[in-house]
Amino acid sequence: MAADTSVEMFSKVLENQMLQTTKVVEEQLDAEIQKLDQMDEDELERLKERRLEALKKSQQQKQEWLSKGHGEYREIPSERDFFQEVKESKNVVCHFYKDTTFRCVILDKHLAALSKKHIETKFLKLNAEKSLFLCERLGIKVIPTLALVKDGKTQDFIVGFTDLGNTDDFTTETLEWRLGCSNIINYSGNLMDPPFQSQKKFGTSVTKLDKKTIRGKKYDSDSDDD
């Protein structure tokens, strides 16, 4: 009986919150409509021009990203290519893999999907056995590892599947969330709500990650320091 009462109270609270949210959204829409109604033709024309200009810039940015290899998940042949690629793009995700590691194949599938969705970020893969110097330089010891590079500096790492629910069955949305936590993609979801598909089954308890790197330090891809 007490449980039924608690459920009913929770439902009422949730309903009230939804109503309040709906009311706020409606008020914001009414304010925007009223603002548009009060504009004269010149103001509307200027607003239209600003929006067209913003759209034009957005398309130009998209074309620039595509020209630099964004929008696809691709393999680079050497360490030298890695340094060149990260210099060209603001946000880069690089998967250090081995042919003999099954979990690398799992990551490939998710990264290929995300590369098409998040063209603001460059998605690469590099064979760890052909880049021993770079792996040592970045302190990469576990395969697979994703190096997350921003402005030419490797700021974070996703090592194995620990941050992805500790399961091989994590979803693309889970990896997307984890990349969003490092601000390496434009994430539109709630960082405080990890989308683990089987969270209860696997006993996973992961909250928003600290802004600091997992290893507590930053690695500069242009520096010789370990």
Tab-separated table of C-alpha atoms in Angstrom:
chain	number	residue	atom	x	y	z
A	1	MET	CA	0.000	0.000	0.000
A	2	ALA	CA	2.791	2.372	0.912
A	3	ALA	CA	4.597	1.512	-2.306
A	4	ASP	CA	1.480	2.339	-4.350
A	5	THR	CA	1.191	5.669	-2.562
A	6	SER	CA	4.847	6.491	-3.303
A	7	VAL	CA	4.424	5.644	-6.973
A	8	GLU	CA	1.320	7.815	-7.169
A	9	MET	CA	3.096	10.733	-5.487
A	10	PHE	CA	6.076	10.371	-7.823
A	11	SER	CA	3.768	10.318	-10.843
A	12	LYS	CA	2.056	13.513	-9.699
A	13	VAL	CA	5.383	15.267	-9.126
A	14	LEU	CA	6.602	14.177	-12.553
A	15	GLU	CA	3.362	15.344	-14.155
A	16	ASN	CA	3.641	18.744	-12.468
A	17	GLN	CA	7.237	19.120	-13.656
A	18	MET	CA	6.204	18.302	-17.219
A	19	LEU	CA	3.375	20.819	-17.079
A	20	GLN	CA	5.705	23.510	-15.764
A	21	THR	CA	8.252	22.759	-18.491
A	22	THR	CA	5.544	22.902	-21.150
A	23	LYS	CA	4.335	26.216	-19.772
A	24	VAL	CA	7.832	27.724	-19.928
A	25	VAL	CA	8.300	26.553	-23.526
A	26	GLU	CA	4.915	27.992	-24.524
A	27	GLU	CA	5.753	31.320	-22.902
A	28	GLN	CA	9.078	31.443	-24.768
A	29	LEU	CA	7.335	30.700	-28.069
A	30	ASP	CA	4.691	33.355	-27.392
A	31	ALA	CA	7.441	35.890	-26.680
A	32	GLU	CA	9.220	35.029	-29.943
A	33	ILE	CA	5.982	35.295	-31.929
A	34	GLN	CA	5.171	38.637	-30.327
A	35	LYS	CA	8.666	39.874	-31.090
A	36	LEU	CA	8.286	38.881	-34.750
A	37	ASP	CA	4.865	40.534	-34.953
A	38	GLN	CA	6.371	43.801	-33.740
A	39	MET	CA	9.142	43.827	-36.339
A	40	ASP	CA	8.818	45.995	-39.411
A	41	GLU	CA	9.777	44.820	-42.900
A	42	ASP	CA	13.318	46.195	-42.688
A	43	GLU	CA	13.991	44.363	-39.430
A	44	LEU	CA	12.589	41.115	-40.830
A	45	GLU	CA	14.767	41.473	-43.918
A	46	ARG	CA	17.877	42.016	-41.783
A	47	LEU	CA	16.976	38.966	-39.691
A	48	LYS	CA	16.566	36.918	-42.853
A	49	GLU	CA	19.952	38.102	-44.158
A	50	ARG	CA	21.684	37.196	-40.874
A	51	ARG	CA	20.204	33.717	-40.945
A	52	LEU	CA	21.185	33.190	-44.568
A	53	GLU	CA	24.721	34.360	-43.781
A	54	ALA	CA	24.911	31.979	-40.814
A	55	LEU	CA	23.704	29.129	-43.041
A	56	LYS	CA	26.286	30.037	-45.674
A	57	LYS	CA	29.100	30.018	-43.108
A	58	SER	CA	27.880	26.688	-41.770
A	59	GLN	CA	27.996	25.157	-45.249
A	60	GLN	CA	31.461	26.594	-45.857
A	61	GLN	CA	32.684	25.116	-42.565
A	62	LYS	CA	31.210	21.744	-43.508
A	63	GLN	CA	32.980	21.770	-46.874
A	64	GLU	CA	36.262	22.698	-45.181
A	65	TRP	CA	35.931	19.767	-42.773
A	66	LEU	CA	35.154	17.365	-45.601
A	67	SER	CA	38.186	18.584	-47.563
A	68	LYS	CA	40.371	17.668	-44.555
A	69	GLY	CA	39.083	14.116	-44.356
A	70	HIS	CA	36.237	14.559	-41.873
A	71	GLY	CA	32.985	12.671	-42.360
A	72	GLU	CA	34.612	9.249	-42.700
A	73	TYR	CA	36.522	6.824	-40.512
A	74	ARG	CA	39.824	6.023	-42.180
A	75	GLU	CA	43.176	4.453	-41.470
A	76	ILE	CA	46.407	6.398	-41.684
A	77	PRO	CA	49.573	4.477	-42.616
A	78	SER	CA	52.234	5.966	-40.355
A	79	GLU	CA	53.156	8.032	-37.324
A	80	ARG	CA	54.180	10.901	-39.583
A	81	ASP	CA	50.643	11.026	-40.963
A	82	PHE	CA	49.289	11.228	-37.416
A	83	PHE	CA	51.165	14.444	-36.680
A	84	GLN	CA	50.065	15.978	-39.970
A	85	GLU	CA	46.421	15.034	-39.452
A	86	VAL	CA	46.169	16.479	-35.936
A	87	LYS	CA	47.722	19.752	-37.088
A	88	GLU	CA	45.024	20.176	-39.741
A	89	SER	CA	41.963	19.677	-37.522
A	90	LYS	CA	40.835	21.078	-34.197
A	91	ASN	CA	39.235	17.832	-32.956
A	92	VAL	CA	40.655	14.380	-33.712
A	93	VAL	CA	39.850	10.891	-32.424
A	94	CYS	CA	42.544	8.317	-33.213
A	95	HIS	CA	42.028	4.606	-32.557
A	96	PHE	CA	45.242	2.740	-31.805
A	97	TYR	CA	44.469	-0.855	-32.742
A	98	LYS	CA	45.893	-4.305	-33.462
A	99	ASP	CA	44.600	-6.761	-36.051
A	100	THR	CA	44.571	-9.541	-33.471
A	101	THR	CA	42.424	-7.676	-30.929
A	102	PHE	CA	38.713	-8.406	-31.323
A	103	ARG	CA	37.617	-5.356	-29.340
A	104	CYS	CA	39.226	-3.135	-31.951
A	105	VAL	CA	36.732	-4.512	-34.486
A	106	ILE	CA	33.897	-3.567	-32.135
A	107	LEU	CA	35.220	-0.009	-31.885
A	108	ASP	CA	35.575	0.222	-35.662
A	109	LYS	CA	31.825	-0.197	-36.120
A	110	HIS	CA	30.917	2.552	-33.653
A	111	LEU	CA	33.596	4.973	-34.851
A	112	ALA	CA	32.489	4.574	-38.466
A	113	ALA	CA	28.948	5.558	-37.480
A	114	LEU	CA	30.044	8.531	-35.386
A	115	SER	CA	32.386	9.854	-38.081
A	116	LYS	CA	29.380	10.431	-40.344
A	117	LYS	CA	27.296	12.012	-37.590
A	118	HIS	CA	29.984	14.296	-36.157
A	119	ILE	CA	31.810	15.780	-39.131
A	120	GLU	CA	33.174	18.494	-36.844
A	121	THR	CA	35.634	15.836	-35.629
A	122	LYS	CA	38.174	13.787	-37.579
A	123	PHE	CA	38.098	10.018	-36.905
A	124	LEU	CA	41.259	8.014	-37.604
A	125	LYS	CA	42.817	4.626	-36.851
A	126	LEU	CA	46.490	3.716	-36.618
A	127	ASN	CA	48.063	0.282	-36.250
A	128	ALA	CA	49.800	0.265	-32.859
A	129	GLU	CA	52.356	-2.308	-34.054
A	130	LYS	CA	53.446	0.105	-36.802
A	131	SER	CA	53.636	3.111	-34.486
A	132	LEU	CA	55.670	1.898	-31.509
A	133	PHE	CA	57.439	5.225	-31.032
A	134	LEU	CA	54.171	7.152	-30.870
A	135	CYS	CA	52.557	4.621	-28.529
A	136	GLU	CA	55.517	4.882	-26.170
A	137	ARG	CA	55.463	8.652	-26.396
A	138	LEU	CA	51.781	8.814	-25.508
A	139	GLY	CA	52.014	6.099	-22.869
A	140	ILE	CA	49.634	3.761	-24.718
A	141	LYS	CA	49.913	0.281	-23.215
A	142	VAL	CA	46.388	-1.120	-23.576
A	143	ILE	CA	44.756	-1.917	-26.919
A	144	PRO	CA	42.336	-0.626	-27.965
A	145	THR	CA	42.990	2.947	-26.898
A	146	LEU	CA	41.403	6.070	-28.318
A	147	ALA	CA	43.557	9.199	-28.225
A	148	LEU	CA	41.445	12.355	-28.126
A	149	VAL	CA	43.343	15.267	-29.638
A	150	LYS	CA	42.269	18.895	-29.433
A	151	ASP	CA	44.238	21.736	-31.030
A	152	GLY	CA	47.173	19.409	-31.703
A	153	LYS	CA	47.401	18.213	-28.095
A	154	THR	CA	46.354	14.779	-26.863
A	155	GLN	CA	44.161	15.729	-23.925
A	156	ASP	CA	42.402	12.497	-23.024
A	157	PHE	CA	42.322	8.741	-23.616
A	158	ILE	CA	39.609	6.094	-23.692
A	159	VAL	CA	41.417	2.948	-22.589
A	160	GLY	CA	39.634	-0.312	-23.313
A	161	PHE	CA	35.902	-0.393	-22.525
A	162	THR	CA	36.036	0.638	-18.851
A	163	ASP	CA	34.360	3.981	-19.508
A	164	LEU	CA	31.808	2.384	-21.841
A	165	GLY	CA	29.973	0.211	-19.338
A	166	ASN	CA	32.575	-2.560	-19.011
A	167	THR	CA	30.879	-4.604	-21.724
A	168	ASP	CA	31.485	-5.478	-25.356
A	169	ASP	CA	27.810	-4.727	-26.023
A	170	PHE	CA	27.976	-0.978	-25.427
A	171	THR	CA	25.998	1.176	-27.844
A	172	THR	CA	27.211	3.816	-30.255
A	173	GLU	CA	25.356	6.330	-28.083
A	174	THR	CA	27.498	5.305	-25.106
A	175	LEU	CA	30.724	6.005	-26.978
A	176	GLU	CA	29.215	9.242	-28.250
A	177	TRP	CA	28.472	10.256	-24.644
A	178	ARG	CA	32.024	9.441	-23.542
A	179	LEU	CA	33.498	11.524	-26.377
A	180	GLY	CA	31.131	14.319	-25.389
A	181	CYS	CA	32.513	14.217	-21.848
A	182	SER	CA	35.910	15.170	-23.293
A	183	ASN	CA	34.381	17.886	-25.478
A	184	ILE	CA	35.918	16.313	-28.583
A	185	ILE	CA	32.528	16.284	-30.368
A	186	ASN	CA	29.486	18.550	-30.255
A	187	TYR	CA	27.331	16.461	-27.910
A	188	SER	CA	23.669	17.428	-27.613
A	189	GLY	CA	22.663	14.967	-24.900
A	190	ASN	CA	22.855	15.136	-21.122
A	191	LEU	CA	26.386	14.386	-19.913
A	192	MET	CA	25.032	13.605	-16.449
A	193	ASP	CA	22.970	10.727	-17.868
A	194	PRO	CA	25.201	8.021	-19.436
A	195	PRO	CA	23.133	6.046	-21.967
A	196	PHE	CA	24.276	2.586	-20.923
A	197	GLN	CA	21.919	0.111	-22.528
A	198	SER	CA	22.540	-2.657	-20.000
A	199	GLN	CA	23.546	-0.579	-17.000
A	200	LYS	CA	21.615	-2.565	-14.378
A	201	LYS	CA	22.532	-5.942	-15.863
A	202	PHE	CA	26.252	-5.268	-15.654
A	203	GLY	CA	26.135	-3.318	-12.411
A	204	THR	CA	27.703	-0.283	-14.015
A	205	SER	CA	27.765	2.976	-12.142
A	206	VAL	CA	29.413	5.770	-14.122
A	207	THR	CA	28.705	9.460	-13.814
A	208	LYS	CA	29.968	12.487	-15.707
A	209	LEU	CA	33.734	12.290	-16.007
A	210	ASP	CA	36.053	14.849	-14.554
A	211	LYS	CA	37.329	17.497	-16.941
A	212	LYS	CA	40.835	16.300	-16.127
A	213	THR	CA	42.305	13.552	-18.243
A	214	ILE	CA	41.906	9.943	-17.149
A	215	ARG	CA	45.584	9.667	-16.385
A	216	GLY	CA	45.742	13.006	-14.630
A	217	LYS	CA	48.085	14.628	-17.141
A	218	LYS	CA	48.110	15.996	-20.671
A	219	TYR	CA	50.198	14.759	-23.555
A	220	ASP	CA	51.348	17.141	-26.220
A	221	SER	CA	51.629	15.470	-29.620
A	222	ASP	CA	54.145	18.101	-30.660
A	223	SER	CA	56.347	17.616	-27.598
A	224	ASP	CA	59.083	15.071	-26.968
A	225	ASP	CA	58.161	14.753	-23.302
A	226	ASP	CA	56.567	11.493	-22.101
